[in-house]
Amino acid sequence: PGDEWVPPATFGLVGVAGLVGFGSIGLVIAQNALRRFPANTVVPCMITAELIVPIAMATALFGQDFPAAPAGRAAWMAALALVGSGIWVLGSSTALAEKFAEAPPGR
């Protein structure tokens, strides 16, 4: 246990500052997107980013491996495919677009 690397406290401060900074930028971008485009287009894009970014970050930064067993990999890929197809269906739904168009402004 004594040979483990312990990051300095400044790493945590930089991490928190990064989270606040990127979170603020993301909030502004999302709000501008919702003002300019229909919600049924913007929300699927945001959901996709919320799904893909953590998976990519875990793999790239922390060395998170995909399941080694073929059944585990198949389940992982099937889950990602189901989420992606659900997002695509909602994003391209004309009925949903019509419902958003009927909603009064500010609601």
Backbone as XML, in Angstrom:
<?xml version="1.0"?>
<chain id="A" units="angstrom">
  <residue number="1" name="PRO">
    <atom name="N" x="0.807" y="-1.207" z="0.000"/>
    <atom name="CA" x="0.000" y="0.000" z="0.000"/>
    <atom name="C" x="0.850" y="1.270" z="0.000"/>
  </residue>
  <residue number="2" name="GLY">
    <atom name="N" x="2.050" y="1.232" z="0.517"/>
    <atom name="CA" x="2.860" y="2.430" z="0.608"/>
    <atom name="C" x="3.437" y="2.880" z="-0.718"/>
  </residue>
  <residue number="3" name="ASP">
    <atom name="N" x="3.432" y="2.025" z="-1.743"/>
    <atom name="CA" x="4.021" y="2.366" z="-3.032"/>
    <atom name="C" x="3.028" y="2.983" z="-4.012"/>
  </residue>
  <residue number="4" name="GLU">
    <atom name="N" x="1.780" y="3.137" z="-3.608"/>
    <atom name="CA" x="0.768" y="3.677" z="-4.507"/>
    <atom name="C" x="0.949" y="5.176" z="-4.682"/>
  </residue>
  <residue number="5" name="TRP">
    <atom name="N" x="0.681" y="5.641" z="-5.889"/>
    <atom name="CA" x="0.779" y="7.064" z="-6.178"/>
    <atom name="C" x="-0.470" y="7.783" z="-5.685"/>
  </residue>
  <residue number="6" name="VAL">
    <atom name="N" x="-0.280" y="8.842" z="-4.969"/>
    <atom name="CA" x="-1.389" y="9.656" z="-4.472"/>
    <atom name="C" x="-1.303" y="11.007" z="-5.173"/>
  </residue>
  <residue number="7" name="PRO">
    <atom name="N" x="-2.356" y="11.382" z="-5.906"/>
    <atom name="CA" x="-2.296" y="12.661" z="-6.617"/>
    <atom name="C" x="-2.301" y="13.832" z="-5.634"/>
  </residue>
  <residue number="8" name="PRO">
    <atom name="N" x="-1.610" y="14.913" z="-5.983"/>
    <atom name="CA" x="-1.634" y="16.080" z="-5.114"/>
    <atom name="C" x="-3.024" y="16.719" z="-5.080"/>
  </residue>
  <residue number="9" name="ALA">
    <atom name="N" x="-3.284" y="17.501" z="-4.052"/>
    <atom name="CA" x="-4.600" y="18.124" z="-3.881"/>
    <atom name="C" x="-4.941" y="19.057" z="-5.039"/>
  </residue>
  <residue number="10" name="THR">
    <atom name="N" x="-3.930" y="19.603" z="-5.698"/>
    <atom name="CA" x="-4.214" y="20.512" z="-6.813"/>
    <atom name="C" x="-4.918" y="19.790" z="-7.965"/>
  </residue>
  <residue number="11" name="PHE">
    <atom name="N" x="-4.726" y="18.486" z="-8.087"/>
    <atom name="CA" x="-5.432" y="17.731" z="-9.123"/>
    <atom name="C" x="-6.934" y="17.814" z="-8.899"/>
  </residue>
  <residue number="12" name="GLY">
    <atom name="N" x="-7.346" y="17.682" z="-7.657"/>
    <atom name="CA" x="-8.772" y="17.780" z="-7.331"/>
    <atom name="C" x="-9.320" y="19.160" z="-7.621"/>
  </residue>
  <residue number="13" name="LEU">
    <atom name="N" x="-8.552" y="20.186" z="-7.293"/>
    <atom name="CA" x="-8.997" y="21.555" z="-7.554"/>
    <atom name="C" x="-9.114" y="21.828" z="-9.049"/>
  </residue>
  <residue number="14" name="VAL">
    <atom name="N" x="-8.148" y="21.338" z="-9.804"/>
    <atom name="CA" x="-8.199" y="21.503" z="-11.258"/>
    <atom name="C" x="-9.395" y="20.740" z="-11.820"/>
  </residue>
  <residue number="15" name="GLY">
    <atom name="N" x="-9.661" y="19.565" z="-11.283"/>
    <atom name="CA" x="-10.807" y="18.779" z="-11.731"/>
    <atom name="C" x="-12.128" y="19.482" z="-11.469"/>
  </residue>
  <residue number="16" name="VAL">
    <atom name="N" x="-12.270" y="20.036" z="-10.273"/>
    <atom name="CA" x="-13.505" y="20.754" z="-9.932"/>
    <atom name="C" x="-13.654" y="21.996" z="-10.808"/>
  </residue>
  <residue number="17" name="ALA">
    <atom name="N" x="-12.564" y="22.719" z="-11.008"/>
    <atom name="CA" x="-12.615" y="23.904" z="-11.875"/>
    <atom name="C" x="-12.998" y="23.514" z="-13.301"/>
  </residue>
  <residue number="18" name="GLY">
    <atom name="N" x="-12.455" y="22.408" z="-13.780"/>
    <atom name="CA" x="-12.811" y="21.930" z="-15.119"/>
    <atom name="C" x="-14.272" y="21.544" z="-15.219"/>
  </residue>
  <residue number="19" name="LEU">
    <atom name="N" x="-14.780" y="20.857" z="-14.189"/>
    <atom name="CA" x="-16.196" y="20.477" z="-14.192"/>
    <atom name="C" x="-17.094" y="21.700" z="-14.210"/>
  </residue>
  <residue number="20" name="VAL">
    <atom name="N" x="-16.782" y="22.687" z="-13.386"/>
    <atom name="CA" x="-17.601" y="23.898" z="-13.345"/>
    <atom name="C" x="-17.516" y="24.644" z="-14.675"/>
  </residue>
  <residue number="21" name="GLY">
    <atom name="N" x="-16.304" y="24.768" z="-15.211"/>
    <atom name="CA" x="-16.129" y="25.478" z="-16.481"/>
    <atom name="C" x="-16.843" y="24.794" z="-17.632"/>
  </residue>
  <residue number="22" name="PHE">
    <atom name="N" x="-16.576" y="23.504" z="-17.818"/>
    <atom name="CA" x="-17.218" y="22.790" z="-18.917"/>
    <atom name="C" x="-18.721" y="22.661" z="-18.708"/>
  </residue>
  <residue number="23" name="GLY">
    <atom name="N" x="-19.160" y="22.507" z="-17.461"/>
    <atom name="CA" x="-20.592" y="22.447" z="-17.178"/>
    <atom name="C" x="-21.289" y="23.744" z="-17.534"/>
  </residue>
  <residue number="24" name="SER">
    <atom name="N" x="-20.653" y="24.866" z="-17.217"/>
    <atom name="CA" x="-21.234" y="26.178" z="-17.554"/>
    <atom name="C" x="-21.319" y="26.363" z="-19.063"/>
  </residue>
  <residue number="25" name="ILE">
    <atom name="N" x="-20.264" y="25.993" z="-19.757"/>
    <atom name="CA" x="-20.264" y="26.098" z="-21.218"/>
    <atom name="C" x="-21.349" y="25.195" z="-21.810"/>
  </residue>
  <residue number="26" name="GLY">
    <atom name="N" x="-21.469" y="23.981" z="-21.286"/>
    <atom name="CA" x="-22.491" y="23.053" z="-21.773"/>
    <atom name="C" x="-23.899" y="23.573" z="-21.537"/>
  </residue>
  <residue number="27" name="LEU">
    <atom name="N" x="-24.121" y="24.207" z="-20.391"/>
    <atom name="CA" x="-25.440" y="24.766" z="-20.092"/>
    <atom name="C" x="-25.794" y="25.864" z="-21.086"/>
  </residue>
  <residue number="28" name="VAL">
    <atom name="N" x="-24.858" y="26.752" z="-21.359"/>
    <atom name="CA" x="-25.104" y="27.847" z="-22.307"/>
    <atom name="C" x="-25.358" y="27.292" z="-23.705"/>
  </residue>
  <residue number="29" name="ILE">
    <atom name="N" x="-24.564" y="26.316" z="-24.120"/>
    <atom name="CA" x="-24.742" y="25.718" z="-25.446"/>
    <atom name="C" x="-26.109" y="25.039" z="-25.549"/>
  </residue>
  <residue number="30" name="ALA">
    <atom name="N" x="-26.499" y="24.295" z="-24.514"/>
    <atom name="CA" x="-27.794" y="23.602" z="-24.534"/>
    <atom name="C" x="-28.947" y="24.598" z="-24.585"/>
  </residue>
  <residue number="31" name="GLN">
    <atom name="N" x="-28.857" y="25.668" z="-23.810"/>
    <atom name="CA" x="-29.928" y="26.654" z="-23.809"/>
    <atom name="C" x="-30.034" y="27.356" z="-25.161"/>
  </residue>
  <residue number="32" name="ASN">
    <atom name="N" x="-28.898" y="27.684" z="-25.766"/>
    <atom name="CA" x="-28.925" y="28.304" z="-27.093"/>
    <atom name="C" x="-29.490" y="27.350" z="-28.137"/>
  </residue>
  <residue number="33" name="ALA">
    <atom name="N" x="-29.133" y="26.078" z="-28.033"/>
    <atom name="CA" x="-29.653" y="25.092" z="-28.982"/>
    <atom name="C" x="-31.169" y="24.954" z="-28.841"/>
  </residue>
  <residue number="34" name="LEU">
    <atom name="N" x="-31.669" y="24.962" z="-27.599"/>
    <atom name="CA" x="-33.112" y="24.841" z="-27.395"/>
    <atom name="C" x="-33.859" y="26.079" z="-27.881"/>
  </residue>
  <residue number="35" name="ARG">
    <atom name="N" x="-33.201" y="27.223" z="-27.894"/>
    <atom name="CA" x="-33.838" y="28.429" z="-28.428"/>
    <atom name="C" x="-33.909" y="28.397" z="-29.955"/>
  </residue>
  <residue number="36" name="ARG">
    <atom name="N" x="-32.892" y="27.825" z="-30.578"/>
    <atom name="CA" x="-32.785" y="27.902" z="-32.037"/>
    <atom name="C" x="-33.417" y="26.728" z="-32.774"/>
  </residue>
  <residue number="37" name="PHE">
    <atom name="N" x="-33.489" y="25.560" z="-32.135"/>
    <atom name="CA" x="-33.952" y="24.361" z="-32.819"/>
    <atom name="C" x="-35.060" y="23.689" z="-32.016"/>
  </residue>
  <residue number="38" name="PRO">
    <atom name="N" x="-35.865" y="22.862" z="-32.666"/>
    <atom name="CA" x="-36.922" y="22.142" z="-31.947"/>
    <atom name="C" x="-36.339" y="21.195" z="-30.891"/>
  </residue>
  <residue number="39" name="ALA">
    <atom name="N" x="-37.053" y="21.047" z="-29.808"/>
    <atom name="CA" x="-36.563" y="20.206" z="-28.706"/>
    <atom name="C" x="-36.402" y="18.752" z="-29.127"/>
  </residue>
  <residue number="40" name="ASN">
    <atom name="N" x="-37.250" y="18.284" z="-30.053"/>
    <atom name="CA" x="-37.127" y="16.883" z="-30.457"/>
    <atom name="C" x="-35.871" y="16.636" z="-31.286"/>
  </residue>
  <residue number="41" name="THR">
    <atom name="N" x="-35.183" y="17.687" z="-31.695"/>
    <atom name="CA" x="-33.890" y="17.548" z="-32.355"/>
    <atom name="C" x="-32.747" y="17.702" z="-31.371"/>
  </residue>
  <residue number="42" name="VAL">
    <atom name="N" x="-32.877" y="18.633" z="-30.450"/>
    <atom name="CA" x="-31.801" y="18.951" z="-29.505"/>
    <atom name="C" x="-31.651" y="17.877" z="-28.432"/>
  </residue>
  <residue number="43" name="VAL">
    <atom name="N" x="-32.754" y="17.436" z="-27.861"/>
    <atom name="CA" x="-32.690" y="16.503" z="-26.729"/>
    <atom name="C" x="-32.029" y="15.178" z="-27.112"/>
  </residue>
  <residue number="44" name="PRO">
    <atom name="N" x="-32.355" y="14.552" z="-28.259"/>
    <atom name="CA" x="-31.634" y="13.318" z="-28.611"/>
    <atom name="C" x="-30.129" y="13.525" z="-28.753"/>
  </residue>
  <residue number="45" name="CYS">
    <atom name="N" x="-29.721" y="14.670" z="-29.269"/>
    <atom name="CA" x="-28.286" y="14.949" z="-29.374"/>
    <atom name="C" x="-27.647" y="15.034" z="-27.993"/>
  </residue>
  <residue number="46" name="MET">
    <atom name="N" x="-28.330" y="15.687" z="-27.060"/>
    <atom name="CA" x="-27.789" y="15.804" z="-25.704"/>
    <atom name="C" x="-27.742" y="14.442" z="-25.006"/>
  </residue>
  <residue number="47" name="ILE">
    <atom name="N" x="-28.768" y="13.630" z="-25.221"/>
    <atom name="CA" x="-28.782" y="12.298" z="-24.607"/>
    <atom name="C" x="-27.649" y="11.441" z="-25.172"/>
  </residue>
  <residue number="48" name="THR">
    <atom name="N" x="-27.424" y="11.549" z="-26.475"/>
    <atom name="CA" x="-26.327" y="10.804" z="-27.095"/>
    <atom name="C" x="-24.993" y="11.209" z="-26.489"/>
  </residue>
  <residue number="49" name="ALA">
    <atom name="N" x="-24.785" y="12.505" z="-26.324"/>
    <atom name="CA" x="-23.533" y="12.980" z="-25.729"/>
    <atom name="C" x="-23.407" y="12.500" z="-24.288"/>
  </residue>
  <residue number="50" name="GLU">
    <atom name="N" x="-24.505" y="12.522" z="-23.541"/>
    <atom name="CA" x="-24.464" y="12.059" z="-22.152"/>
    <atom name="C" x="-24.148" y="10.576" z="-22.047"/>
  </residue>
  <residue number="51" name="LEU">
    <atom name="N" x="-24.454" y="9.827" z="-23.085"/>
    <atom name="CA" x="-24.165" y="8.398" z="-23.086"/>
    <atom name="C" x="-22.748" y="8.104" z="-23.581"/>
  </residue>
  <residue number="52" name="ILE">
    <atom name="N" x="-22.369" y="8.702" z="-24.680"/>
    <atom name="CA" x="-21.110" y="8.360" z="-25.338"/>
    <atom name="C" x="-19.894" y="8.948" z="-24.631"/>
  </residue>
  <residue number="53" name="VAL">
    <atom name="N" x="-19.988" y="10.184" z="-24.172"/>
    <atom name="CA" x="-18.822" y="10.842" z="-23.565"/>
    <atom name="C" x="-18.310" y="10.101" z="-22.330"/>
  </residue>
  <residue number="54" name="PRO">
    <atom name="N" x="-19.149" y="9.721" z="-21.362"/>
    <atom name="CA" x="-18.606" y="8.990" z="-20.210"/>
    <atom name="C" x="-17.973" y="7.648" z="-20.577"/>
  </residue>
  <residue number="55" name="ILE">
    <atom name="N" x="-18.553" y="6.956" z="-21.541"/>
    <atom name="CA" x="-17.979" y="5.676" z="-21.962"/>
    <atom name="C" x="-16.611" y="5.907" z="-22.593"/>
  </residue>
  <residue number="56" name="ALA">
    <atom name="N" x="-16.519" y="6.910" z="-23.457"/>
    <atom name="CA" x="-15.242" y="7.211" z="-24.102"/>
    <atom name="C" x="-14.205" y="7.688" z="-23.085"/>
  </residue>
  <residue number="57" name="MET">
    <atom name="N" x="-14.624" y="8.510" z="-22.129"/>
    <atom name="CA" x="-13.698" y="9.016" z="-21.107"/>
    <atom name="C" x="-13.205" y="7.879" z="-20.217"/>
  </residue>
  <residue number="58" name="ALA">
    <atom name="N" x="-14.094" y="6.976" z="-19.833"/>
    <atom name="CA" x="-13.686" y="5.859" z="-18.981"/>
    <atom name="C" x="-12.678" y="4.972" z="-19.696"/>
  </residue>
  <residue number="59" name="THR">
    <atom name="N" x="-12.883" y="4.785" z="-20.982"/>
    <atom name="CA" x="-11.965" y="3.960" z="-21.758"/>
    <atom name="C" x="-10.635" y="4.664" z="-21.980"/>
  </residue>
  <residue number="60" name="ALA">
    <atom name="N" x="-10.688" y="5.935" z="-22.381"/>
    <atom name="CA" x="-9.470" y="6.660" z="-22.742"/>
    <atom name="C" x="-8.645" y="7.082" z="-21.526"/>
  </residue>
  <residue number="61" name="LEU">
    <atom name="N" x="-9.301" y="7.582" z="-20.496"/>
    <atom name="CA" x="-8.559" y="8.145" z="-19.367"/>
    <atom name="C" x="-8.257" y="7.145" z="-18.260"/>
  </residue>
  <residue number="62" name="PHE">
    <atom name="N" x="-9.174" y="6.221" z="-18.036"/>
    <atom name="CA" x="-9.030" y="5.342" z="-16.877"/>
    <atom name="C" x="-8.791" y="3.885" z="-17.232"/>
  </residue>
  <residue number="63" name="GLY">
    <atom name="N" x="-8.679" y="3.596" z="-18.518"/>
    <atom name="CA" x="-8.360" y="2.240" z="-18.934"/>
    <atom name="C" x="-9.464" y="1.237" z="-18.705"/>
  </residue>
  <residue number="64" name="GLN">
    <atom name="N" x="-10.698" y="1.695" z="-18.635"/>
    <atom name="CA" x="-11.831" y="0.788" z="-18.453"/>
    <atom name="C" x="-11.923" y="-0.133" z="-19.650"/>
  </residue>
  <residue number="65" name="ASP">
    <atom name="N" x="-11.924" y="-1.416" z="-19.397"/>
    <atom name="CA" x="-11.993" y="-2.393" z="-20.481"/>
    <atom name="C" x="-13.435" y="-2.781" z="-20.760"/>
  </residue>
  <residue number="66" name="PHE">
    <atom name="N" x="-13.681" y="-3.144" z="-21.997"/>
    <atom name="CA" x="-14.964" y="-3.730" z="-22.332"/>
    <atom name="C" x="-14.968" y="-5.151" z="-21.796"/>
  </residue>
  <residue number="67" name="PRO">
    <atom name="N" x="-16.141" y="-5.753" z="-21.624"/>
    <atom name="CA" x="-16.176" y="-7.123" z="-21.114"/>
    <atom name="C" x="-15.350" y="-8.065" z="-21.989"/>
  </residue>
  <residue number="68" name="ALA">
    <atom name="N" x="-14.652" y="-8.990" z="-21.345"/>
    <atom name="CA" x="-13.788" y="-9.922" z="-22.068"/>
    <atom name="C" x="-14.580" y="-11.058" z="-22.709"/>
  </residue>
  <residue number="69" name="ALA">
    <atom name="N" x="-15.641" y="-11.480" z="-22.051"/>
    <atom name="CA" x="-16.436" y="-12.597" z="-22.566"/>
    <atom name="C" x="-17.259" y="-12.148" z="-23.780"/>
  </residue>
  <residue number="70" name="PRO">
    <atom name="N" x="-17.388" y="-13.003" z="-24.781"/>
    <atom name="CA" x="-18.181" y="-12.644" z="-25.959"/>
    <atom name="C" x="-19.632" y="-12.289" z="-25.624"/>
  </residue>
  <residue number="71" name="ALA">
    <atom name="N" x="-20.221" y="-12.980" z="-24.670"/>
    <atom name="CA" x="-21.605" y="-12.681" z="-24.288"/>
    <atom name="C" x="-21.690" y="-11.294" z="-23.655"/>
  </residue>
  <residue number="72" name="GLY">
    <atom name="N" x="-20.703" y="-10.934" z="-22.848"/>
    <atom name="CA" x="-20.678" y="-9.613" z="-22.234"/>
    <atom name="C" x="-20.521" y="-8.512" z="-23.267"/>
  </residue>
  <residue number="73" name="ARG">
    <atom name="N" x="-19.650" y="-8.745" z="-24.246"/>
    <atom name="CA" x="-19.474" y="-7.758" z="-25.320"/>
    <atom name="C" x="-20.744" y="-7.613" z="-26.151"/>
  </residue>
  <residue number="74" name="ALA">
    <atom name="N" x="-21.387" y="-8.730" z="-26.422"/>
    <atom name="CA" x="-22.626" y="-8.691" z="-27.207"/>
    <atom name="C" x="-23.702" y="-7.916" z="-26.448"/>
  </residue>
  <residue number="75" name="ALA">
    <atom name="N" x="-23.808" y="-8.146" z="-25.151"/>
    <atom name="CA" x="-24.796" y="-7.423" z="-24.348"/>
    <atom name="C" x="-24.484" y="-5.934" z="-24.315"/>
  </residue>
  <residue number="76" name="TRP">
    <atom name="N" x="-23.205" y="-5.581" z="-24.180"/>
    <atom name="CA" x="-22.774" y="-4.182" z="-24.157"/>
    <atom name="C" x="-23.135" y="-3.495" z="-25.481"/>
  </residue>
  <residue number="77" name="MET">
    <atom name="N" x="-22.797" y="-4.132" z="-26.584"/>
    <atom name="CA" x="-23.073" y="-3.544" z="-27.892"/>
    <atom name="C" x="-24.577" y="-3.487" z="-28.175"/>
  </residue>
  <residue number="78" name="ALA">
    <atom name="N" x="-25.318" y="-4.491" z="-27.727"/>
    <atom name="CA" x="-26.775" y="-4.475" z="-27.917"/>
    <atom name="C" x="-27.404" y="-3.329" z="-27.126"/>
  </residue>
  <residue number="79" name="ALA">
    <atom name="N" x="-26.918" y="-3.106" z="-25.908"/>
    <atom name="CA" x="-27.452" y="-2.009" z="-25.100"/>
    <atom name="C" x="-27.168" y="-0.667" z="-25.760"/>
  </residue>
  <residue number="80" name="LEU">
    <atom name="N" x="-25.965" y="-0.478" z="-26.263"/>
    <atom name="CA" x="-25.635" y="0.770" z="-26.957"/>
    <atom name="C" x="-26.473" y="0.932" z="-28.221"/>
  </residue>
  <residue number="81" name="ALA">
    <atom name="N" x="-26.686" y="-0.154" z="-28.945"/>
    <atom name="CA" x="-27.497" y="-0.089" z="-30.156"/>
    <atom name="C" x="-28.948" y="0.248" z="-29.830"/>
  </residue>
  <residue number="82" name="LEU">
    <atom name="N" x="-29.485" y="-0.320" z="-28.763"/>
    <atom name="CA" x="-30.861" y="-0.020" z="-28.369"/>
    <atom name="C" x="-31.020" y="1.446" z="-27.970"/>
  </residue>
  <residue number="83" name="VAL">
    <atom name="N" x="-30.084" y="1.941" z="-27.205"/>
    <atom name="CA" x="-30.148" y="3.354" z="-26.803"/>
    <atom name="C" x="-30.034" y="4.249" z="-28.031"/>
  </residue>
  <residue number="84" name="GLY">
    <atom name="N" x="-29.081" y="3.950" z="-28.900"/>
    <atom name="CA" x="-28.913" y="4.753" z="-30.104"/>
    <atom name="C" x="-30.131" y="4.735" z="-31.004"/>
  </residue>
  <residue number="85" name="SER">
    <atom name="N" x="-30.728" y="3.558" z="-31.174"/>
    <atom name="CA" x="-31.915" y="3.480" z="-32.028"/>
    <atom name="C" x="-33.102" y="4.180" z="-31.384"/>
  </residue>
  <residue number="86" name="GLY">
    <atom name="N" x="-33.230" y="4.109" z="-30.080"/>
    <atom name="CA" x="-34.302" y="4.836" z="-29.390"/>
    <atom name="C" x="-34.156" y="6.340" z="-29.545"/>
  </residue>
  <residue number="87" name="ILE">
    <atom name="N" x="-32.934" y="6.812" z="-29.439"/>
    <atom name="CA" x="-32.677" y="8.241" z="-29.623"/>
    <atom name="C" x="-33.003" y="8.649" z="-31.052"/>
  </residue>
  <residue number="88" name="TRP">
    <atom name="N" x="-32.605" y="7.833" z="-32.018"/>
    <atom name="CA" x="-32.887" y="8.140" z="-33.415"/>
    <atom name="C" x="-34.387" y="8.164" z="-33.684"/>
  </residue>
  <residue number="89" name="VAL">
    <atom name="N" x="-35.120" y="7.205" z="-33.137"/>
    <atom name="CA" x="-36.570" y="7.156" z="-33.351"/>
    <atom name="C" x="-37.236" y="8.401" z="-32.767"/>
  </residue>
  <residue number="90" name="LEU">
    <atom name="N" x="-36.849" y="8.782" z="-31.560"/>
    <atom name="CA" x="-37.440" y="9.975" z="-30.956"/>
    <atom name="C" x="-37.063" y="11.237" z="-31.720"/>
  </residue>
  <residue number="91" name="GLY">
    <atom name="N" x="-35.836" y="11.320" z="-32.165"/>
    <atom name="CA" x="-35.386" y="12.500" z="-32.890"/>
    <atom name="C" x="-36.034" y="12.669" z="-34.239"/>
  </residue>
  <residue number="92" name="SER">
    <atom name="N" x="-36.424" y="11.580" z="-34.876"/>
    <atom name="CA" x="-37.019" y="11.668" z="-36.204"/>
    <atom name="C" x="-38.542" y="11.519" z="-36.191"/>
  </residue>
  <residue number="93" name="SER">
    <atom name="N" x="-39.131" y="11.506" z="-35.017"/>
    <atom name="CA" x="-40.568" y="11.314" z="-34.895"/>
    <atom name="C" x="-41.327" y="12.577" z="-35.312"/>
  </residue>
  <residue number="94" name="THR">
    <atom name="N" x="-42.167" y="12.444" z="-36.337"/>
    <atom name="CA" x="-42.977" y="13.580" z="-36.755"/>
    <atom name="C" x="-44.105" y="13.847" z="-35.761"/>
  </residue>
  <residue number="95" name="ALA">
    <atom name="N" x="-44.642" y="12.801" z="-35.142"/>
    <atom name="CA" x="-45.699" y="12.995" z="-34.150"/>
    <atom name="C" x="-45.175" y="13.788" z="-32.962"/>
  </residue>
  <residue number="96" name="LEU">
    <atom name="N" x="-43.975" y="13.494" z="-32.534"/>
    <atom name="CA" x="-43.383" y="14.230" z="-31.422"/>
    <atom name="C" x="-43.104" y="15.673" z="-31.818"/>
  </residue>
  <residue number="97" name="ALA">
    <atom name="N" x="-42.646" y="15.875" z="-33.038"/>
    <atom name="CA" x="-42.395" y="17.236" z="-33.526"/>
    <atom name="C" x="-43.690" y="18.036" z="-33.566"/>
  </residue>
  <residue number="98" name="GLU">
    <atom name="N" x="-44.784" y="17.403" z="-33.970"/>
    <atom name="CA" x="-46.074" y="18.086" z="-34.000"/>
    <atom name="C" x="-46.536" y="18.454" z="-32.597"/>
  </residue>
  <residue number="99" name="LYS">
    <atom name="N" x="-46.304" y="17.576" z="-31.628"/>
    <atom name="CA" x="-46.690" y="17.879" z="-30.241"/>
    <atom name="C" x="-45.907" y="19.070" z="-29.709"/>
  </residue>
  <residue number="100" name="PHE">
    <atom name="N" x="-44.603" y="19.126" z="-30.012"/>
    <atom name="CA" x="-43.803" y="20.266" z="-29.577"/>
    <atom name="C" x="-44.263" y="21.545" z="-30.270"/>
  </residue>
  <residue number="101" name="ALA">
    <atom name="N" x="-44.689" y="21.437" z="-31.525"/>
    <atom name="CA" x="-45.132" y="22.611" z="-32.261"/>
    <atom name="C" x="-46.451" y="23.141" z="-31.694"/>
  </residue>
  <residue number="102" name="GLU">
    <atom name="N" x="-47.302" y="22.247" z="-31.161"/>
    <atom name="CA" x="-48.577" y="22.652" z="-30.586"/>
    <atom name="C" x="-48.432" y="23.322" z="-29.228"/>
  </residue>
  <residue number="103" name="ALA">
    <atom name="N" x="-47.373" y="23.031" z="-28.521"/>
    <atom name="CA" x="-47.196" y="23.564" z="-27.166"/>
    <atom name="C" x="-47.079" y="25.084" z="-27.214"/>
  </residue>
  <residue number="104" name="PRO">
    <atom name="N" x="-47.766" y="25.772" z="-26.293"/>
    <atom name="CA" x="-47.650" y="27.232" z="-26.269"/>
    <atom name="C" x="-46.242" y="27.648" z="-25.858"/>
  </residue>
  <residue number="105" name="PRO">
    <atom name="N" x="-45.782" y="28.825" z="-26.332"/>
    <atom name="CA" x="-44.431" y="29.287" z="-25.972"/>
    <atom name="C" x="-44.276" y="29.438" z="-24.465"/>
  </residue>
  <residue number="106" name="GLY">
    <atom name="N" x="-43.070" y="29.174" z="-24.013"/>
    <atom name="CA" x="-42.768" y="29.307" z="-22.585"/>
    <atom name="C" x="-43.172" y="28.119" z="-21.759"/>
  </residue>
  <residue number="107" name="ARG">
    <atom name="N" x="-43.591" y="27.049" z="-22.406"/>
    <atom name="CA" x="-44.026" y="25.871" z="-21.671"/>
    <atom name="C" x="-43.117" y="24.718" z="-21.871"/>
  </residue>
</chain>
